[in-house]
JSON list of C-alpha atoms in Angstrom, two decimals:
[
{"chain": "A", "resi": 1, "resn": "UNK", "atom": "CA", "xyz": [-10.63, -16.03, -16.50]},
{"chain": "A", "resi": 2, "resn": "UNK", "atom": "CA", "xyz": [-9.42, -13.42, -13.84]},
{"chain": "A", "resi": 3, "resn": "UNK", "atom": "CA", "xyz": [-11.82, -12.94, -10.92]},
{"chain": "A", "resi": 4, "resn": "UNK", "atom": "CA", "xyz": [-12.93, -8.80, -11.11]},
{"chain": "A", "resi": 5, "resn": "UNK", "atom": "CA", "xyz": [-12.43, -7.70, -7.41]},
{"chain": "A", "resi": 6, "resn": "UNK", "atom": "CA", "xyz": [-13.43, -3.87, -8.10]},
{"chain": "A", "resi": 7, "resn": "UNK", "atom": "CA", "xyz": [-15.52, -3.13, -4.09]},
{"chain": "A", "resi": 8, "resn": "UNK", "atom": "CA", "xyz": [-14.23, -2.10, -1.24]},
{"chain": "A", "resi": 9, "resn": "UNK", "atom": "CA", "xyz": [-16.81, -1.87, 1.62]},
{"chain": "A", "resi": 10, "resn": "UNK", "atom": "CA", "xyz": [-16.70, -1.29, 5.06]},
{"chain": "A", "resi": 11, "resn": "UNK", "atom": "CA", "xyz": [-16.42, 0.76, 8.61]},
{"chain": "A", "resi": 12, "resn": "UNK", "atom": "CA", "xyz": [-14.77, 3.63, 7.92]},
{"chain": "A", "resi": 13, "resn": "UNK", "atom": "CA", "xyz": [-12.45, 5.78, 10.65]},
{"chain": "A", "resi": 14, "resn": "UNK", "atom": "CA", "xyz": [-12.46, 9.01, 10.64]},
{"chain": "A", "resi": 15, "resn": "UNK", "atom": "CA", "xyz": [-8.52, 9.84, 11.26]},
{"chain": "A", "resi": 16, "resn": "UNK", "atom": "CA", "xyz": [-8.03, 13.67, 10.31]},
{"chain": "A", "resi": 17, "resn": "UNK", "atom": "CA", "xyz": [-4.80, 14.67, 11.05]},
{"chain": "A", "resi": 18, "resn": "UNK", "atom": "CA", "xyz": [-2.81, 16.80, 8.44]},
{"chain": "A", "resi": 19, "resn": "UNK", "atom": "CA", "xyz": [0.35, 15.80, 7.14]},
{"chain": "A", "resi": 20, "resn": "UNK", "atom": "CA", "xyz": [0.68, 12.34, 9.18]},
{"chain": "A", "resi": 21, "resn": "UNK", "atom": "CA", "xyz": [3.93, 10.67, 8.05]},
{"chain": "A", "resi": 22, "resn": "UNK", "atom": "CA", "xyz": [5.15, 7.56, 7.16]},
{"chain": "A", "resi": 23, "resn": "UNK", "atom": "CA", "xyz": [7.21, 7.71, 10.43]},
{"chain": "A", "resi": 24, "resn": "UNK", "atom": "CA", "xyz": [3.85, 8.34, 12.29]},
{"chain": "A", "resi": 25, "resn": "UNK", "atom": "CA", "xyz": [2.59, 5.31, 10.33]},
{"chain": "A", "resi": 26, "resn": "UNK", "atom": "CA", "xyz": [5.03, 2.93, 11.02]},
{"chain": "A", "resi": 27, "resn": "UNK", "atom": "CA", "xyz": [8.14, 3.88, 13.61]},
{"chain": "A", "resi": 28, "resn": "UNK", "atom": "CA", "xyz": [11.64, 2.91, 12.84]},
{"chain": "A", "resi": 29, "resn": "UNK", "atom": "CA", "xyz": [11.86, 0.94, 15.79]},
{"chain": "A", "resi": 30, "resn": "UNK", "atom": "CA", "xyz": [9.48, -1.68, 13.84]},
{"chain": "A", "resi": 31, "resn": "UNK", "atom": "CA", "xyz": [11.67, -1.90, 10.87]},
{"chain": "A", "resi": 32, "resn": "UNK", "atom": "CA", "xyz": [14.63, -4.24, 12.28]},
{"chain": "A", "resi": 33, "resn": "UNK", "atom": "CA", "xyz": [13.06, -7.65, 10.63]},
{"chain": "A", "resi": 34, "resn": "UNK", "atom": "CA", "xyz": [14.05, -9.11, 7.44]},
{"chain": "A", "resi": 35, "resn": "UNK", "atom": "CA", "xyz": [10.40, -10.06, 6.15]},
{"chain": "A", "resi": 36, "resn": "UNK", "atom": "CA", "xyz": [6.56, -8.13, 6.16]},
{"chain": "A", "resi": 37, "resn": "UNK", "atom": "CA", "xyz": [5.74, -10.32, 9.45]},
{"chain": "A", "resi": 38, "resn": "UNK", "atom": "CA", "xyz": [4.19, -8.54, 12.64]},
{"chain": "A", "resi": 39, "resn": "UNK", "atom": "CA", "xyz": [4.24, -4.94, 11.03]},
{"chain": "A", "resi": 40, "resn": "UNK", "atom": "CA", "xyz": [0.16, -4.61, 12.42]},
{"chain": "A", "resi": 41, "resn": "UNK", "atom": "CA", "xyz": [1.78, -4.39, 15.63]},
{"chain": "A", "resi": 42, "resn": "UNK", "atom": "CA", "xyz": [3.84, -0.83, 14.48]},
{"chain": "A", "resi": 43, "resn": "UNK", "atom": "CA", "xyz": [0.70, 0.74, 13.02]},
{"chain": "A", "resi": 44, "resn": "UNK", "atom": "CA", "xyz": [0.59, 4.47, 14.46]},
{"chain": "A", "resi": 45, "resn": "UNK", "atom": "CA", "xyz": [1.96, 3.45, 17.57]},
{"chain": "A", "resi": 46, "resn": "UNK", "atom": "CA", "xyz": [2.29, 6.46, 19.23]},
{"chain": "A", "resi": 47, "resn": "UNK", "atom": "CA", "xyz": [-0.93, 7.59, 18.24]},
{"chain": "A", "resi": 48, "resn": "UNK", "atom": "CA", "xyz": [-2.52, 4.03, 19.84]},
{"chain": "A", "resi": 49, "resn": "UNK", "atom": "CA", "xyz": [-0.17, 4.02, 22.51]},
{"chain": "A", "resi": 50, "resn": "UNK", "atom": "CA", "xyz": [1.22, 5.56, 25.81]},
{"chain": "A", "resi": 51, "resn": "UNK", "atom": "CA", "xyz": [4.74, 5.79, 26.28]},
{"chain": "A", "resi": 52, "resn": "UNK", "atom": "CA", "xyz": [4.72, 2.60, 28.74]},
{"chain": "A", "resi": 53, "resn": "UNK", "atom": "CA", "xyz": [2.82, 0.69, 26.46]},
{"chain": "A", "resi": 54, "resn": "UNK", "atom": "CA", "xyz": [-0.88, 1.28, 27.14]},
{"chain": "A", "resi": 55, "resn": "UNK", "atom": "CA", "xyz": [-3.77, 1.74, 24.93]},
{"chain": "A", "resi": 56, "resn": "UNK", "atom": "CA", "xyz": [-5.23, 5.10, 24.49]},
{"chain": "A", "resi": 57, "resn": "UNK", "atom": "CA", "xyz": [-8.90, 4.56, 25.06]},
{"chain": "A", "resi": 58, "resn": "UNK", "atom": "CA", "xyz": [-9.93, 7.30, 23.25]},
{"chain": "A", "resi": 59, "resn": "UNK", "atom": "CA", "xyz": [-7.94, 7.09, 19.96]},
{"chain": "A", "resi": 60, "resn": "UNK", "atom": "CA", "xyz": [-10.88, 5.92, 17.04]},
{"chain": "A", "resi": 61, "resn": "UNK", "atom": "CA", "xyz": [-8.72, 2.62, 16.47]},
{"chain": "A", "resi": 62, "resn": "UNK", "atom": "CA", "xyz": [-8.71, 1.46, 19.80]},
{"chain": "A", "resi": 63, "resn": "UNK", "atom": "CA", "xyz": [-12.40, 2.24, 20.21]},
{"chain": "A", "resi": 64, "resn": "UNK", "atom": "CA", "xyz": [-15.00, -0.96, 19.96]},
{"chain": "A", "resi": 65, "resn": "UNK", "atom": "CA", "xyz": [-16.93, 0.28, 17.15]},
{"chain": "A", "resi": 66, "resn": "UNK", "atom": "CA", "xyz": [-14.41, 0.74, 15.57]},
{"chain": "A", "resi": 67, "resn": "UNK", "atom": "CA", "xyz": [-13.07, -2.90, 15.46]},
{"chain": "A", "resi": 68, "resn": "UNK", "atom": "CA", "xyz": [-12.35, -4.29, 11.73]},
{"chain": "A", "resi": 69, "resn": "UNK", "atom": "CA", "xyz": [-12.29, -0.72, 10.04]},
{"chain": "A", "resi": 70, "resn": "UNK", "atom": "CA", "xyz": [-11.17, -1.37, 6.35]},
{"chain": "A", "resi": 71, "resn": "UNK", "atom": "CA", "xyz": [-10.94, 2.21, 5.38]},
{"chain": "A", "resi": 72, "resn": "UNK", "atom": "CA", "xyz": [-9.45, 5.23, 6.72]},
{"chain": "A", "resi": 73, "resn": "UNK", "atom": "CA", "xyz": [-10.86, 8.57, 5.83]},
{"chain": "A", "resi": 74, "resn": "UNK", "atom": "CA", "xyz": [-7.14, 10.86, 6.58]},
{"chain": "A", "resi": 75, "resn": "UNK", "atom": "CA", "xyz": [-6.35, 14.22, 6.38]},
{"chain": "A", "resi": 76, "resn": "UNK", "atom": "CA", "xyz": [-4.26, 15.83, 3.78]},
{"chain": "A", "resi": 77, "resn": "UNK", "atom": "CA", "xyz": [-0.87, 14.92, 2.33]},
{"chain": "A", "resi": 78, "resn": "UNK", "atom": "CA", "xyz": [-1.48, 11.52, 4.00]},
{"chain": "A", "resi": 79, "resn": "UNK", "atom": "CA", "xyz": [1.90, 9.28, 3.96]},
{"chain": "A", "resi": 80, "resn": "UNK", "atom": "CA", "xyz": [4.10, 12.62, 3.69]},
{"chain": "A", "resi": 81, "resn": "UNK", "atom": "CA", "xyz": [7.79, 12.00, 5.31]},
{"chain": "A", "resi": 82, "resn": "UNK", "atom": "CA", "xyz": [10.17, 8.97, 4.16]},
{"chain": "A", "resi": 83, "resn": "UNK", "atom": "CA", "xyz": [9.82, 6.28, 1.47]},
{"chain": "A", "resi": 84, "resn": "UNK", "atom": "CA", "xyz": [9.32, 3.18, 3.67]},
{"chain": "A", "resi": 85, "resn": "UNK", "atom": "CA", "xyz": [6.86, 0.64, 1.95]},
{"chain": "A", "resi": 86, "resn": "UNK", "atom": "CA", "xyz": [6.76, -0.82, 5.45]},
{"chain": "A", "resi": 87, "resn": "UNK", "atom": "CA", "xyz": [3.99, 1.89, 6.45]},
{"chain": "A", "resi": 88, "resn": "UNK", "atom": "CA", "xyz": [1.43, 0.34, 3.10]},
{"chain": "A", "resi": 89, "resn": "UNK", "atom": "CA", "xyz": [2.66, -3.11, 4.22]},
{"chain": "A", "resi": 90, "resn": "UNK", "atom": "CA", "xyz": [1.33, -2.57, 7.77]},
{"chain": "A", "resi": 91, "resn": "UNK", "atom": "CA", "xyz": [-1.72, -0.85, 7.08]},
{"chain": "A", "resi": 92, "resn": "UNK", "atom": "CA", "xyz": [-2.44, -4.03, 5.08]},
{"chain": "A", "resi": 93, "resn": "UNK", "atom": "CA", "xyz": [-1.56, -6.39, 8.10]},
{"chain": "A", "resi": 94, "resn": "UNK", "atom": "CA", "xyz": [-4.08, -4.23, 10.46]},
{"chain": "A", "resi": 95, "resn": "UNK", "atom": "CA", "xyz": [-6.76, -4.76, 7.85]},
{"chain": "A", "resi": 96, "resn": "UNK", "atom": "CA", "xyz": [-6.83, -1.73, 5.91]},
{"chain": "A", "resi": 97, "resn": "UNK", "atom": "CA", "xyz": [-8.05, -2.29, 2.55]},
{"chain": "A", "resi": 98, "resn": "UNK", "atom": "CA", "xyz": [-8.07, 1.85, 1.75]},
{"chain": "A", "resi": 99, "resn": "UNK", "atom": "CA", "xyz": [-7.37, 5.66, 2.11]},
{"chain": "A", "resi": 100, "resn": "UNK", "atom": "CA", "xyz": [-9.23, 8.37, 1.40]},
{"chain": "A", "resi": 101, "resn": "UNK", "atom": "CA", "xyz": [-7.58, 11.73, 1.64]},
{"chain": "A", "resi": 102, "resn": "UNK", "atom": "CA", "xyz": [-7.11, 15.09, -0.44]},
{"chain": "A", "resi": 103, "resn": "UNK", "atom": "CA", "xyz": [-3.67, 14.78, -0.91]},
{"chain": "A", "resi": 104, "resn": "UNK", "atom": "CA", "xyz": [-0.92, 11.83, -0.37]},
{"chain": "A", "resi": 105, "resn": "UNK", "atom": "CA", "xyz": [2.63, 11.49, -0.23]},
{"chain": "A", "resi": 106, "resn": "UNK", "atom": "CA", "xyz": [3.94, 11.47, -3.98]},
{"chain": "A", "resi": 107, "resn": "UNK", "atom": "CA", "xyz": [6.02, 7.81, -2.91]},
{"chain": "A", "resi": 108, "resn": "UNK", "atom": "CA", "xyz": [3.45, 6.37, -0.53]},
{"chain": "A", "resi": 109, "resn": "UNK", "atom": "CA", "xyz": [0.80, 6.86, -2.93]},
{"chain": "A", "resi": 110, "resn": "UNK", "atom": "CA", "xyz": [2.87, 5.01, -5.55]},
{"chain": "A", "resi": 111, "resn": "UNK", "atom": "CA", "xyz": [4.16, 2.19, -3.13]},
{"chain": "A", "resi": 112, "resn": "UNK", "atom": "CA", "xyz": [-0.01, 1.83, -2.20]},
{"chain": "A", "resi": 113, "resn": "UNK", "atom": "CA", "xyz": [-1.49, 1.47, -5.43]},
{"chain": "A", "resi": 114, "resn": "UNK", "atom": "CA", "xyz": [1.67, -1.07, -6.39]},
{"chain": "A", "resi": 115, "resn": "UNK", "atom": "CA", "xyz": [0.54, -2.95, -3.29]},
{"chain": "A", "resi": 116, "resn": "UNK", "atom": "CA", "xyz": [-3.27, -2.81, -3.81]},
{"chain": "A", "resi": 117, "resn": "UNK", "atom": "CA", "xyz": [-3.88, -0.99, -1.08]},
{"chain": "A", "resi": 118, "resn": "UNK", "atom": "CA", "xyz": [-6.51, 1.53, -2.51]},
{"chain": "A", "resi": 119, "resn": "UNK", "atom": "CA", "xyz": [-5.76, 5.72, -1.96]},
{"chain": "A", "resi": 120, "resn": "UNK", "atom": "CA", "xyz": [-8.86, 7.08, -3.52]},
{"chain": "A", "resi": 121, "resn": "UNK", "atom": "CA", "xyz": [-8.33, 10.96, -4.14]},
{"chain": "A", "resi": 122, "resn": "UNK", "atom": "CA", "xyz": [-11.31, 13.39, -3.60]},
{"chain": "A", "resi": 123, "resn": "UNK", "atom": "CA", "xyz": [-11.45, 16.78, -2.84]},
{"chain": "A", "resi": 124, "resn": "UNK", "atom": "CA", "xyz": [-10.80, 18.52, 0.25]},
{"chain": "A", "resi": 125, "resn": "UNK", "atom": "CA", "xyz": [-14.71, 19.53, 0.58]},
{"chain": "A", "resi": 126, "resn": "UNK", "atom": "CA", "xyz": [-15.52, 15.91, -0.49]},
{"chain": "A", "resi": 127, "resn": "UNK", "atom": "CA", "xyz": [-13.48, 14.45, 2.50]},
{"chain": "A", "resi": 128, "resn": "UNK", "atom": "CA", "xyz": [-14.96, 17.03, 4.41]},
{"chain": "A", "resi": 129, "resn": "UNK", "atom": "CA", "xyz": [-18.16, 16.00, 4.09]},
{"chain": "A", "resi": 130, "resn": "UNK", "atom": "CA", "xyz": [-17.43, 12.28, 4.80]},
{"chain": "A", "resi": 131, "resn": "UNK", "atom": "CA", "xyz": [-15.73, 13.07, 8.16]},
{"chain": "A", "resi": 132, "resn": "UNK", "atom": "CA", "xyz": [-18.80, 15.59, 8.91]},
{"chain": "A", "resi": 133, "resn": "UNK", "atom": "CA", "xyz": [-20.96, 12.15, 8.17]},
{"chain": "A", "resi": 134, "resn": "UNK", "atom": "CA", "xyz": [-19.08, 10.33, 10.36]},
{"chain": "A", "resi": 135, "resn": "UNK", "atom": "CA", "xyz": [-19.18, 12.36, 13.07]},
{"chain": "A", "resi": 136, "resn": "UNK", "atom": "CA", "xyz": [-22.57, 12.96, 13.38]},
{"chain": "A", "resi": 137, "resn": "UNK", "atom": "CA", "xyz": [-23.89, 9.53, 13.09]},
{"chain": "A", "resi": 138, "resn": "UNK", "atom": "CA", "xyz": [-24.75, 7.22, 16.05]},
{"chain": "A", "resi": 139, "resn": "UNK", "atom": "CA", "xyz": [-22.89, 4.55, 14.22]},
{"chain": "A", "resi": 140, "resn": "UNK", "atom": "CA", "xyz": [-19.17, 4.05, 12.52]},
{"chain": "A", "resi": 141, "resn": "UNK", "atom": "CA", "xyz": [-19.80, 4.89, 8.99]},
{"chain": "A", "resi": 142, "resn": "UNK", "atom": "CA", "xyz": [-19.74, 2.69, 6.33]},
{"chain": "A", "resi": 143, "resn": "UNK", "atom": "CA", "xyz": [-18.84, 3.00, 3.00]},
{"chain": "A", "resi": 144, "resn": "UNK", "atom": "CA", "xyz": [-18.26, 1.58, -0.80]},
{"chain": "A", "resi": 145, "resn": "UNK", "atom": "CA", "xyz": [-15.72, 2.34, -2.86]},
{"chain": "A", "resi": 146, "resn": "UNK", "atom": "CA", "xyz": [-15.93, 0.79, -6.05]},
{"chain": "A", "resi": 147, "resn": "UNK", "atom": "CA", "xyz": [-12.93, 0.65, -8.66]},
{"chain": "A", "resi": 148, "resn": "UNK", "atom": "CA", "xyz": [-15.58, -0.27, -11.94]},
{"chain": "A", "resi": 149, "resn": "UNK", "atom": "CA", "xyz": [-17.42, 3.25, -11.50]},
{"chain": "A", "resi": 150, "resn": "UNK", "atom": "CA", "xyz": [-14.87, 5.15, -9.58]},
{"chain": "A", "resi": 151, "resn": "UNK", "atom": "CA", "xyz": [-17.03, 5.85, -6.94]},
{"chain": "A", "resi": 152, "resn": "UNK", "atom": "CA", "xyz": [-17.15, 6.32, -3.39]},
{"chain": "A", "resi": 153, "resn": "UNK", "atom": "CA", "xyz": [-20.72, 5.96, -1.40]},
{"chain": "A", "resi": 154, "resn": "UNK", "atom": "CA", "xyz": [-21.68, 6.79, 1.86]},
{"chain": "A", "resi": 155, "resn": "UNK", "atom": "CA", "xyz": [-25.53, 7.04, 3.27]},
{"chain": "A", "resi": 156, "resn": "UNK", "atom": "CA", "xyz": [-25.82, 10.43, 2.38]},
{"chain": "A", "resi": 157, "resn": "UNK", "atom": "CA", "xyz": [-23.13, 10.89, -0.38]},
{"chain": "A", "resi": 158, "resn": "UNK", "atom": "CA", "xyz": [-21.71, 9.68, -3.80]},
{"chain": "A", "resi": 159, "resn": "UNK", "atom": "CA", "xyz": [-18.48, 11.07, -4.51]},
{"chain": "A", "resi": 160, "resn": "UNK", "atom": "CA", "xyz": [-16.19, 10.36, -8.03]},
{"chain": "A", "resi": 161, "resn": "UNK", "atom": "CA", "xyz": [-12.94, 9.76, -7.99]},
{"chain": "A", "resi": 162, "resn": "UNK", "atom": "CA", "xyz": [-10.33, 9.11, -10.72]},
{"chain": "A", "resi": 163, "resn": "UNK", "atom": "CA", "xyz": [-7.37, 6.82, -10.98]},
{"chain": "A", "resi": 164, "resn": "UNK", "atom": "CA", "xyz": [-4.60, 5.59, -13.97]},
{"chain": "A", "resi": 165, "resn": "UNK", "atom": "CA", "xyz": [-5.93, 3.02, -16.30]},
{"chain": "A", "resi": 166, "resn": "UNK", "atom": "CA", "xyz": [-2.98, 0.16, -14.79]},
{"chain": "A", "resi": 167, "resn": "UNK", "atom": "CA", "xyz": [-3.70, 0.79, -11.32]},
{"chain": "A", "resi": 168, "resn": "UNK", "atom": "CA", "xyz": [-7.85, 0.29, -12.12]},
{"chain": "A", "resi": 169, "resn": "UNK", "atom": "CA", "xyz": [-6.80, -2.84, -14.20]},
{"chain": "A", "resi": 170, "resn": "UNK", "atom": "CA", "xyz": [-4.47, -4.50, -11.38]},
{"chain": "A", "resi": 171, "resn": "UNK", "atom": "CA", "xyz": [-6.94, -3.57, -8.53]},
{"chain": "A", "resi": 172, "resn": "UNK", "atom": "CA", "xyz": [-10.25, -5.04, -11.06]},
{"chain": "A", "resi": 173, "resn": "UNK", "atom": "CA", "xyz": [-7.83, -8.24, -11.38]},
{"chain": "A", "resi": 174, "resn": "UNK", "atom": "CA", "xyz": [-6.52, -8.81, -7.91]},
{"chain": "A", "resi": 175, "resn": "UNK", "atom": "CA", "xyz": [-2.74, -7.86, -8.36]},
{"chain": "A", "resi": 176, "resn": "UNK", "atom": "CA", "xyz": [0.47, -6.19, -7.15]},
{"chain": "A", "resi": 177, "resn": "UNK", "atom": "CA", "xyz": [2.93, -4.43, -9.26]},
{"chain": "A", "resi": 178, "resn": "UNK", "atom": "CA", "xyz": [4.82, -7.88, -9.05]},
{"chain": "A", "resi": 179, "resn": "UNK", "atom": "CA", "xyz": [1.69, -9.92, -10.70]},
{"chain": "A", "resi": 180, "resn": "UNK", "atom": "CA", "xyz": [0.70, -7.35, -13.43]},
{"chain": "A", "resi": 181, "resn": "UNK", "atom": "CA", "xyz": [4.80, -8.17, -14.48]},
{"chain": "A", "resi": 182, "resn": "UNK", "atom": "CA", "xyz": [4.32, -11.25, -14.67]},
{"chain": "A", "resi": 183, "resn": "UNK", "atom": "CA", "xyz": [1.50, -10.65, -16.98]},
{"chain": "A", "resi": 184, "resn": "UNK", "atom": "CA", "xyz": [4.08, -9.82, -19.51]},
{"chain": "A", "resi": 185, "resn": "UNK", "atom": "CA", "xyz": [6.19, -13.02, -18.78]},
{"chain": "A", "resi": 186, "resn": "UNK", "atom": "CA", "xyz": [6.21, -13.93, -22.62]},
{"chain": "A", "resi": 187, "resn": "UNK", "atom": "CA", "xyz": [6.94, -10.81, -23.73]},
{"chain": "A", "resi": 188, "resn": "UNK", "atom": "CA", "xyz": [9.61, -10.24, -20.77]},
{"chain": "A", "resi": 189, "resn": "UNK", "atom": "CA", "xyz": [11.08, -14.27, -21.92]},
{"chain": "A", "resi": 190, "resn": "UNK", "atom": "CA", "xyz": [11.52, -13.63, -24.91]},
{"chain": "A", "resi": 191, "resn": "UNK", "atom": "CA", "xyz": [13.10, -10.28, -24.84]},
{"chain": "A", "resi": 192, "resn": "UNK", "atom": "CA", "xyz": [15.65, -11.68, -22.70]},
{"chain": "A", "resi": 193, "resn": "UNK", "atom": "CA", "xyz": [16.67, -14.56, -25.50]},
{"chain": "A", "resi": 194, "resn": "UNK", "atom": "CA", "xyz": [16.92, -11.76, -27.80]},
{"chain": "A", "resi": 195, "resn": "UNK", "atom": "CA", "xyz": [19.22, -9.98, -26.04]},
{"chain": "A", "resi": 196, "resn": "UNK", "atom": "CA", "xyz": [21.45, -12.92, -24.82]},
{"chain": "A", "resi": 197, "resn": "UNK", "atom": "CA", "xyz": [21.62, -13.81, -28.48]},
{"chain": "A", "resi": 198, "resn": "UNK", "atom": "CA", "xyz": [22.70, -10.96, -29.65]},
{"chain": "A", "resi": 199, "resn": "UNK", "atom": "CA", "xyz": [24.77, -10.27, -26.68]},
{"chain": "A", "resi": 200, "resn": "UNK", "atom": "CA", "xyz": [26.14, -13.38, -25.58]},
{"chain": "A", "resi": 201, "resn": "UNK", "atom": "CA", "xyz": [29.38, -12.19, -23.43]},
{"chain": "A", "resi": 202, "resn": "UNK", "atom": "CA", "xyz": [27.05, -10.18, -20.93]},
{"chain": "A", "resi": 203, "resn": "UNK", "atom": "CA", "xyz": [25.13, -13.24, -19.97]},
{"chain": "A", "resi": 204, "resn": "UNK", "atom": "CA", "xyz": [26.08, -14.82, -16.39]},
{"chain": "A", "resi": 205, "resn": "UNK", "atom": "CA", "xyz": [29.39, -12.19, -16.01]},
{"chain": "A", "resi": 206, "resn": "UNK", "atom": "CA", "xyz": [29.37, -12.52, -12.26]},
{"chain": "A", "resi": 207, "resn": "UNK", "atom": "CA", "xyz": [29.20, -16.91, -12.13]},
{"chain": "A", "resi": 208, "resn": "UNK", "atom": "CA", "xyz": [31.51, -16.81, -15.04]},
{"chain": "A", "resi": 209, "resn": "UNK", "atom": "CA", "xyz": [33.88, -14.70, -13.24]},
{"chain": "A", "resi": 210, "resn": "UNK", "atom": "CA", "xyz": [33.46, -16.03, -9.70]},
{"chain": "A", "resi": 211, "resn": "UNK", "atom": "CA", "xyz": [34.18, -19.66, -11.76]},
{"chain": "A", "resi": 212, "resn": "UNK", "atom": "CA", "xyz": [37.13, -17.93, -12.83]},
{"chain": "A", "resi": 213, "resn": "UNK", "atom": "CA", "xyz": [38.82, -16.77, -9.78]},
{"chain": "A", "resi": 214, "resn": "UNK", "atom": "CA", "xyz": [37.70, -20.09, -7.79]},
{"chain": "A", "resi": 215, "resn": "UNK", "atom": "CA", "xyz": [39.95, -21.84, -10.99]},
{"chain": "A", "resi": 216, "resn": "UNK", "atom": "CA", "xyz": [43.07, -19.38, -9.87]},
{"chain": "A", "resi": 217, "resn": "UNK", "atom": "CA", "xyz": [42.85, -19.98, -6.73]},
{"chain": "A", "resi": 218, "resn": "UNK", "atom": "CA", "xyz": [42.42, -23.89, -6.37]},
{"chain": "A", "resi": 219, "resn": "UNK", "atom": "CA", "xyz": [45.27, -23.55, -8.85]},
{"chain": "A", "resi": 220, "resn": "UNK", "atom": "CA", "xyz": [47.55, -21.52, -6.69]},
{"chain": "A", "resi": 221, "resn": "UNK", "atom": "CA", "xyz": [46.71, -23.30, -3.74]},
{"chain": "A", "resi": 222, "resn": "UNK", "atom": "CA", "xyz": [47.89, -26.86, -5.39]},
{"chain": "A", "resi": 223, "resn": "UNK", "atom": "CA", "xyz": [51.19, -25.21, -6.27]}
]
């Protein structure tokens, strides 16, 4: 039976800045490896950074309190700019479970919920109110999201939020866009021996043809 892993709860950090892009997420310079590995490091570097390299003290993530936030609460049209999935992937790596904003990037949005990485969508006055929260408390604020009621709960707020029936189900079960597939394994296995059946000649072109031209030339170079 599938474990149901529908909360999200934790510090929240207040981070509203309008339209902050995908290159603002995650810099190009951070994008040279062939794997996910060490993309926490890229995280809105030049928002957490000097130009030499230093931390900027007063930037919320590099603040104490502010250690092991799990949720951002962002400004509107969050993850605007280019398509990389790198930005979700290092969110994820720095420990960043979800987003809350009033608007998203149409491609971001869809590369976070395939990734499990949560963007709950409320209304402008909603997020408004959340931020207010958070700045006028003598502590981080904390919060619960939770995927089962579509809700979002603060000390001094419950907010409702909707989201598509898939992405509820693969976030209640624990999985990517790659594991909900593979729910359909069966049904994806035996498609495929359908098709090869009926259409045998398509099946393995390439290796047939590579076997092919390897024949030729063997056969050429002999003579």
């Amino acid at each position: 039976m599938t474990e149901l892993k529908h909360r999200i709860e934790g510090i929240a950090a207040p981070l509203p800045i309008a339209n902050l892009d995908t290159d603002q997420i995650m810099p190009k310079q951070f994008l040279h490896g062939i794997d996910k590995a060490g993309l926490d490091r890229g995280v809105l570097w030049d928002h957490r950074f000097t130009g030499d390299g230093r931390l900027k003290p007063d930037f919320v993530l590099n603040q104490p309190a502010y250690a092991g936030t799990r949720i951002l609460l962002a400004g509107p049209n969050f993850g605007c700019g280019s398509s990389r999935e790198h930005a979700v992937w290092g969110l994820q790596q720095f420990g960043i479970q979800a987003v809350i904003a009033s608007a998203y990037g149409e491609i971001f949005y869809s590369n976070a919920m395939n990734n499990r990485l949560l963007a709950v969508l409320l209304a402008e006055e909603e997020v408004q109110a959340l931020l207010d929260e958070s700045r006028l408390g003598a502590t981080p604020l904390r919060l619960v999201i939770d995927v089962a009621r579509m809700t979002v709960e603060s000390p001094a707020h419950r907010f409702a939020f909707t989201m598509g029936a898939r992405h509820r189900t693969m976030f209640m079960q624990g999985l990517d866009m790659i594991g909900a597939s593979l729910g359909h394994q069966r049904a994806i296995e035996a498609f495929a021996a359908r098709h090869w059946e009926a259409q045998p000649w398509l099946k393995d072109v390439a290796g047939r043809t590579k076997a092919r031209l390897d024949a030729q030339a063997s056969t050429r170079a002999a003579g």
